[in-house]
Coordinates of C-alpha atoms in Angstrom, one line a residue:
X6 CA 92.8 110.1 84.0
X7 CA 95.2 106.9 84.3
X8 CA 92.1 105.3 86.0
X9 CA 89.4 106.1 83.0
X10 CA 92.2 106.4 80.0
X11 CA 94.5 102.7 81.3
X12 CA 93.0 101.2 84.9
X13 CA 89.4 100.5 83.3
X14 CA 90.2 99.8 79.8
X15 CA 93.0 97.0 80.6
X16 CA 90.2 95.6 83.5
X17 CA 87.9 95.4 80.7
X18 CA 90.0 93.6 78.2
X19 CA 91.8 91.2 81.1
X20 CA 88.4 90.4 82.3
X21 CA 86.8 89.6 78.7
X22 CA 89.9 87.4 77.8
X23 CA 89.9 85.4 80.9
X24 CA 86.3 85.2 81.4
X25 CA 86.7 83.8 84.9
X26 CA 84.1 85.6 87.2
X27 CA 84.1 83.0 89.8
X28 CA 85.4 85.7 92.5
X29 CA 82.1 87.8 91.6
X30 CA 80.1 85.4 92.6
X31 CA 81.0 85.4 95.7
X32 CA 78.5 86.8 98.6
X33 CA 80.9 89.7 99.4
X34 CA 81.3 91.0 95.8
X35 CA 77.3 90.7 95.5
X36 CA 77.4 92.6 99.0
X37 CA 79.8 95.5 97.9
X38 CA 77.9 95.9 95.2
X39 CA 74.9 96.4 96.9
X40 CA 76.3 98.7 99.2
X41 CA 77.8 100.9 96.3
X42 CA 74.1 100.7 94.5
X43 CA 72.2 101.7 97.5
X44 CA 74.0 105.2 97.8
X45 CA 74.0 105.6 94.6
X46 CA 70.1 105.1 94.9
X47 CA 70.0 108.0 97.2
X48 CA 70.4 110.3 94.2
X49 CA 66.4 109.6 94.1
X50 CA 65.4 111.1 97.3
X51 CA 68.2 113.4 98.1
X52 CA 67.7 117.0 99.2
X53 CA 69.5 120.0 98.1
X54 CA 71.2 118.4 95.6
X55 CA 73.1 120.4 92.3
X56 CA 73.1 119.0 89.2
X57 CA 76.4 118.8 88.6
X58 CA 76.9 116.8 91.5
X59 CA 74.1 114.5 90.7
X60 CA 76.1 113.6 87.7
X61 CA 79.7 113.2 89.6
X62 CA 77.6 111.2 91.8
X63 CA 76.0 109.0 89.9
X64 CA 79.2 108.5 87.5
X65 CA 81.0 107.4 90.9
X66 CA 78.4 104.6 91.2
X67 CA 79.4 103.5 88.1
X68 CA 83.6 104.1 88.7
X69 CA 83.1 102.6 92.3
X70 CA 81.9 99.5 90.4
X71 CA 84.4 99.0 87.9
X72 CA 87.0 99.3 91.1
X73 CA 85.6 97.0 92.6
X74 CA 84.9 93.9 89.9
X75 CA 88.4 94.9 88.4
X76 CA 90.3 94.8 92.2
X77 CA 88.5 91.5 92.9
X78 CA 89.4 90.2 89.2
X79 CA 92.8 91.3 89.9
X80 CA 94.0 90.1 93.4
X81 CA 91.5 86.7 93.2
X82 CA 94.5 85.7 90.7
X83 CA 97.1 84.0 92.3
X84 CA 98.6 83.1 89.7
X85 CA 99.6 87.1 88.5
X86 CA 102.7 87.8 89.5
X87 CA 101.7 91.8 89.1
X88 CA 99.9 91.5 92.7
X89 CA 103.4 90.4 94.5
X90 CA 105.4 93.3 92.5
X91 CA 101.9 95.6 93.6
X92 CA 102.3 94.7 97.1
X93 CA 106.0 95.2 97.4
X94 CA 106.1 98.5 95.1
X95 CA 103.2 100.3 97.0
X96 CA 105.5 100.9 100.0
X97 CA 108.1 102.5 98.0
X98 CA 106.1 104.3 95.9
X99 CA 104.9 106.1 99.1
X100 CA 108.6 106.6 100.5
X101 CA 109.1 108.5 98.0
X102 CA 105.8 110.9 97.7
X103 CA 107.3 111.3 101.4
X104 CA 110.2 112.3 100.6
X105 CA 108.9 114.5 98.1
X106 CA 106.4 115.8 100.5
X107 CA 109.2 116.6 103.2
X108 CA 111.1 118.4 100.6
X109 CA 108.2 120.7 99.1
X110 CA 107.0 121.7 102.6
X111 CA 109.9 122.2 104.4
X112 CA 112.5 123.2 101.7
X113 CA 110.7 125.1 98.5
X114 CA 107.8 126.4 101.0
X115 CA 110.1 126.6 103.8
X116 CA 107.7 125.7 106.5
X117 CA 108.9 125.5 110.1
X118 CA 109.3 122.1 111.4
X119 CA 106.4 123.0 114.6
X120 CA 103.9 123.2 111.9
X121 CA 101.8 119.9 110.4
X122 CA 103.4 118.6 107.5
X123 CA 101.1 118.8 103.9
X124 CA 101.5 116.1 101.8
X125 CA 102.2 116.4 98.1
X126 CA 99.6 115.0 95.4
X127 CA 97.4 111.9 96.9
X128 CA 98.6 112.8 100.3
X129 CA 98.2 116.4 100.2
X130 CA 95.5 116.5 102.6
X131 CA 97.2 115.9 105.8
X132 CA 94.5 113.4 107.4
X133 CA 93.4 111.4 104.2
X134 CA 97.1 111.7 102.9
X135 CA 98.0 109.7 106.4
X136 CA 95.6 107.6 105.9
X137 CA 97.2 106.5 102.5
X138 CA 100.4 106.4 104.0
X139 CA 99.0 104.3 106.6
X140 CA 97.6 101.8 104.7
X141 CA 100.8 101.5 102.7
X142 CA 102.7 100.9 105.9
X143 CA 100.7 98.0 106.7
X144 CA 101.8 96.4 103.2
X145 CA 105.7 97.1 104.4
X146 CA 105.1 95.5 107.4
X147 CA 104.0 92.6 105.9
X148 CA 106.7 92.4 102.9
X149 CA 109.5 93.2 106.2
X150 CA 108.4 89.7 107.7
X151 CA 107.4 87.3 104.2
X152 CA 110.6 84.6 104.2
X153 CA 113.4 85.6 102.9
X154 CA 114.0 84.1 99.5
X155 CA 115.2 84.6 96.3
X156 CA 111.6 87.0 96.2
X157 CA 112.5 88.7 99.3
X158 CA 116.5 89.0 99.5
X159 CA 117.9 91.4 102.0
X160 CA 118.3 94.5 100.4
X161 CA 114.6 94.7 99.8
X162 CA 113.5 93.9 103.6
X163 CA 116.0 96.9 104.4
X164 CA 114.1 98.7 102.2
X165 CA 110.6 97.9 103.2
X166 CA 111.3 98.5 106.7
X167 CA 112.7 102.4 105.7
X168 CA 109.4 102.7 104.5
X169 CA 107.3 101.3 107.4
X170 CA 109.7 104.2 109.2
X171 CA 109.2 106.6 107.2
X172 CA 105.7 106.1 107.4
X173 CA 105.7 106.2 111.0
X174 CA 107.5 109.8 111.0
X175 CA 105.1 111.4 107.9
X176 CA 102.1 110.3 110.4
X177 CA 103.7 112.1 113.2
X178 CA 104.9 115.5 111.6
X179 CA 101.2 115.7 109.8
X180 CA 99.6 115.6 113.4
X181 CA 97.0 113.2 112.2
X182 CA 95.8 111.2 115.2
X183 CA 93.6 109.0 113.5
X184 CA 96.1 107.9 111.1
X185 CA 98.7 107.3 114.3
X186 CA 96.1 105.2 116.0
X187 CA 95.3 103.6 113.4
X188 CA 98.6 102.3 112.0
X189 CA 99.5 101.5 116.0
X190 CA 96.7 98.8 116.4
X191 CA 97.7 97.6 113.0
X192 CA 101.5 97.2 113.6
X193 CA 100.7 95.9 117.3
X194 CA 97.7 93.1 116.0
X195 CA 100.0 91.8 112.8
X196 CA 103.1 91.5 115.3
X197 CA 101.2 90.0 117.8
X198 CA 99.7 87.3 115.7
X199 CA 103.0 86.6 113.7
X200 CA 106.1 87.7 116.5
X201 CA 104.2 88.4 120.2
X202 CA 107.5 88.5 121.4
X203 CA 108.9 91.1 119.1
X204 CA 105.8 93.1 119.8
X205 CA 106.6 93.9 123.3
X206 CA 109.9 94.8 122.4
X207 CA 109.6 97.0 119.5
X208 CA 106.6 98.7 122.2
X209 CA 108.9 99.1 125.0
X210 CA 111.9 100.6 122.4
X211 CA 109.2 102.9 120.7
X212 CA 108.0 103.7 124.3
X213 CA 111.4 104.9 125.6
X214 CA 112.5 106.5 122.5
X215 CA 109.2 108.4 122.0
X216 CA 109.9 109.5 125.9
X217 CA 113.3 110.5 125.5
X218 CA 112.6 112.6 122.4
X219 CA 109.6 114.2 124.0
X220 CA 111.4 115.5 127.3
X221 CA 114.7 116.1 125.4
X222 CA 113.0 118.7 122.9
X223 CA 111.1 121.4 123.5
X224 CA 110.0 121.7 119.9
X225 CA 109.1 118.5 120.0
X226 CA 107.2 118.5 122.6
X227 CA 105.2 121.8 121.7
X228 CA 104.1 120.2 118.4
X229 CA 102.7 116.7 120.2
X230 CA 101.3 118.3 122.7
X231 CA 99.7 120.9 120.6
X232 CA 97.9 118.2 118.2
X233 CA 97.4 116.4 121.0
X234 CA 95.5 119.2 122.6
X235 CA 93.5 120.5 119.4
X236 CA 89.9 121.4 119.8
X237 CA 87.6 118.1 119.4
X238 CA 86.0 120.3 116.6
X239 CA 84.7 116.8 115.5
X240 CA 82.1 116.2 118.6
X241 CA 80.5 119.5 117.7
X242 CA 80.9 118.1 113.8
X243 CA 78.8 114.8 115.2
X244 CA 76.2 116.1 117.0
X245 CA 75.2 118.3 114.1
X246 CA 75.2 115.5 111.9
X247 CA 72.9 113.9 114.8
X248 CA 70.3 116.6 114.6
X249 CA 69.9 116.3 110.7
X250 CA 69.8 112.5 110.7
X251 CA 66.9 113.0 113.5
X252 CA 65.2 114.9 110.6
X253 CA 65.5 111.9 107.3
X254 CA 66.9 108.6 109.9
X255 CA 65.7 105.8 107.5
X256 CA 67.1 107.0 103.7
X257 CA 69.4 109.9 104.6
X258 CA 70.0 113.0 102.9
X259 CA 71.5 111.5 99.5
X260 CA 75.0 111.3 98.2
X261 CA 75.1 114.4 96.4
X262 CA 73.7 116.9 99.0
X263 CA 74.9 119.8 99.9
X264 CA 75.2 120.9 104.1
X265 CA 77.3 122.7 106.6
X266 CA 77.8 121.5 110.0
X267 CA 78.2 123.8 112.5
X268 CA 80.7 126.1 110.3
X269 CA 80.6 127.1 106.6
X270 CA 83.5 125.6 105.3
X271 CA 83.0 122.1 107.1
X272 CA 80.8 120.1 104.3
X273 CA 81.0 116.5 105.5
X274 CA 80.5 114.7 108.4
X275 CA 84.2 113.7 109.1
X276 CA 83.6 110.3 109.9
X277 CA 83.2 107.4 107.7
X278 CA 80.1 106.4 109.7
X279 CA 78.4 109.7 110.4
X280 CA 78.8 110.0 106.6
X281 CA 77.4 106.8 106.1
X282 CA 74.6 107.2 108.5
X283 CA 74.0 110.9 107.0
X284 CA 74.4 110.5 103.4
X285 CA 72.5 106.8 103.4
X286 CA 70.3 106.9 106.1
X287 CA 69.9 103.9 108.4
X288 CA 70.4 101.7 106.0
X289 CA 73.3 102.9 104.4
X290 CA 75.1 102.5 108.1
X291 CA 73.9 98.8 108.4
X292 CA 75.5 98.1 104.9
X293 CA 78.7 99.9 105.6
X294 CA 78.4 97.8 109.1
X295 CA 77.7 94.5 107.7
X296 CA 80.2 94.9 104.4
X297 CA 83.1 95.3 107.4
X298 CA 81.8 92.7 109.4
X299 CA 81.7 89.9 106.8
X300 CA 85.0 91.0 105.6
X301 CA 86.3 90.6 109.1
X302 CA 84.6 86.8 109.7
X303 CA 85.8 86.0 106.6
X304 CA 89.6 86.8 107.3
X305 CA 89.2 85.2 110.7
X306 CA 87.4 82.0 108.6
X307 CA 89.2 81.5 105.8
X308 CA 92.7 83.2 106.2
X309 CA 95.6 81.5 107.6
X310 CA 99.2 82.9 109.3
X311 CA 100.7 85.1 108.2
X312 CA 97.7 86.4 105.6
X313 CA 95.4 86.2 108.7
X314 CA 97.5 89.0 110.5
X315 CA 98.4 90.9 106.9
X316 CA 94.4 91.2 106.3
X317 CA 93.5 91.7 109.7
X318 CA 95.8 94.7 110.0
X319 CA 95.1 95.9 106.5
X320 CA 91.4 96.6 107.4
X321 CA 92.4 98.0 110.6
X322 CA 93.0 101.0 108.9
X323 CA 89.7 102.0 107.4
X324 CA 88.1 100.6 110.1
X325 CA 90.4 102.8 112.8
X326 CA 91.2 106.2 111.0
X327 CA 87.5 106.3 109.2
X328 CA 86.2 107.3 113.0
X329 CA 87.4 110.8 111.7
X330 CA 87.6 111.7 108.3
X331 CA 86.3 110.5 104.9
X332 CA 82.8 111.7 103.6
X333 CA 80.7 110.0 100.7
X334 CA 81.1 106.1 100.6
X335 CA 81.3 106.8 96.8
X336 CA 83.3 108.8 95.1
X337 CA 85.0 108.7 91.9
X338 CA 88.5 108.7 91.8
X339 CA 89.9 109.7 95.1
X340 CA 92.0 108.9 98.0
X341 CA 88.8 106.9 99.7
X342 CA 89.6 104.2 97.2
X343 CA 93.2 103.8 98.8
X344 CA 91.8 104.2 102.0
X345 CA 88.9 101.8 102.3
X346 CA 88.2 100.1 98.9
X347 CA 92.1 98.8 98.5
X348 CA 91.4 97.0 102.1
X349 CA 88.5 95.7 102.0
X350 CA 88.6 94.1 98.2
X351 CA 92.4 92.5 98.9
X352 CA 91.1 90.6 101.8
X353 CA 87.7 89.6 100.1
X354 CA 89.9 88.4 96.9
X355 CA 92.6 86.9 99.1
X356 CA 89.8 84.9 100.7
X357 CA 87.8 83.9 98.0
X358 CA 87.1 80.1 98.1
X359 CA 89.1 78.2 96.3
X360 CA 91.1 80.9 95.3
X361 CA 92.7 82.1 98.4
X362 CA 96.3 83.0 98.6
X363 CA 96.7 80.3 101.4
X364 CA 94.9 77.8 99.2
X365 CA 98.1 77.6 98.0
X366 CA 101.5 76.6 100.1
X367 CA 103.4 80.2 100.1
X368 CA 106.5 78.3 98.7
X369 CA 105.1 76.8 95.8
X370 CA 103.4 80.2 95.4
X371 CA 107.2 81.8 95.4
X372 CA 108.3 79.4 93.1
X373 CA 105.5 80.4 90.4
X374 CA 106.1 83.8 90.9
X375 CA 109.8 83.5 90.2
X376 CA 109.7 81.2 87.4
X377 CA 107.1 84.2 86.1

């Protein structure tokens, strides 16, 4: 409802008032748009597909639109002090669904601690809500190591990084590997580019904490090694979605259909390419597949320092933790968007030409911000 009722409306007027589309004419936004058109297209030729999910589906073609022409609109802008304040709140708006999570789970529906944590509202799938968290962690890492200035005093780079570490431990006690993974190759690239040196010390102090704990508890120990251990239910998930993709390879199945693989209660694929390749066929994998890989080029072309290593992490994430989990590339208001829309349209509108946030020297871009 915020995103109908206040999110589309306000894009709307913001982007009538302005009237500057130059970010959507750029090849990317033509690209995504594509992308979100073509499995919206599959509606056509789907099988087994209820009406009322025709009509969330094709609604999401349009929602997944409006997300993405108002997030490019939106983040193109340097000049909007809002994306600054957006980057810097998202981090603590997550510490404290964590903290709320923590509190709900193990205090009101006093869970044992041995037992996967479940998030509370956007996170409360314990996978997907990682993911979120994830993605949010890469945006405290990021805010931990900007310059500090009269934007980034102390106190706020204290708080950013108790919310890159509380991340770290909502990941854990939710067992999500993916997520874990994930996050790991996004802290290690962004330090590596921006402090190489700092990266093999914070590895070798996680490392020998993360040992210490594990041998000193036997709780502890029970719970990794339990998670670790869990039946790779998604191989079996996989090659099921292999033998119905043998069936419709080119078009897919469409967005909207319904199928079980190899259990009734699992629906989707569980991966965001399986879901690609199911839902979209062929082609809808070599979109999803080209839309990442131009995203990519263009970081590594066009991004410099420290935004290089921020955007390159930030897409980590989708890229990484959507090996297991997330279903239809479209869907209307949902996690997905946090997960791998929110990546993938910051680093196109951060690199737009012209318009890129290193277009502009990061003090004078301070400066503005502050005298804003």
């Amino acid at each position: 409802m915020i995103f109908y009722l206040g999110a589309a409306p306000l894009t709307a007027r913001e982007a009538w008032r302005k009237r500057d589309f130059a970010c959507l004419r750029d090849p990317l936004a033509g690209l995504f748009l594509v992308t979100i058109l073509w499995f919206g297209l599959t509606l056509l030729w789907g099988v087994n597909q209820p009406a009322p999910r025709i009509g969330q589906y094709a609604a999401a073609t349009v929602t997944n639109a409006l997300f993405v022409i108002g997030g490019l609109l939106f983040f193109s802008d340097t000049g909007n002090p809002w994306r600054e304040r957006l980057f810097r709140f998202l981090p603590i708006a997550a510490t404290v669904n964590i903290v709320i999570s923590a509190l709900h789970y193990y205090v009101f529906l006093a869970q044992s601690f041995d037992t996967r944590l479940t998030g509370w509202a956007e996170t409360r799938h314990q996978i997907l809500g990682s993911d979120i968290i994830a993605v949010t962690a890469v945006f405290a890492l990021r805010n931990l190591f900007e310059p500090q200035g009269p934007g980034n005093p102390r106190r706020e780079r204290v708080l950013q990084g108790l919310s890159l570490f509380a991340a770290l431990i909502f990941i854990v006690l939710t067992g999500s590997r993916g997520s874990f993974v994930a996050l790991a190759w996004a802290a290690g690239l962004f330090l590596w580019l921006v402090r190489p040196r700092l990266m093999f010390l914070v590895f070798l102090c996680l490392t020998v904490l993360a040992g210490g704990l594990f041998f000193a508890s036997e709780p502890l120990r029970h719970f990794i090694m339990e998670n670790v251990l869990r039946d790779p239910m998604r191989l079996r998930i996989w090659a099921a979605t292999l033998d119905y993709v043998a069936e419709r390879p080119l078009l897919g199945y469409g967005v909207a259909t319904v199928a079980t693989f190899t259990e009734d209660w699992i629906t989707f694929p569980h991966s965001m390419y399986f879901s690609a390749l199911f839902y979209g066929g062929c082609v809808g994998l070599a979109l999803v597949a080209m839309l990442f890989s131009a995203v990519v080029w263009r970081i590594l072309k066009r991004a410099e320092n420290r935004d290089r290593a921020f955007l390159l992490a930030l897409i980590s994430i989708p890229l990484i933790a959507g090996i297991t989990d997330t279903g239809q590339f479209i869907k209307n208001p949902s996690p997905q968007w946090y997960i791998v829309w929110l990546p993938i349209i910051i680093a196109t509108a951060m690199t737009v030409k012209g318009k890129a946030a290193a277009d502009i020297p990061r003090a004078e871009s301070a400066s503005l911000r502050h005298s804003l």
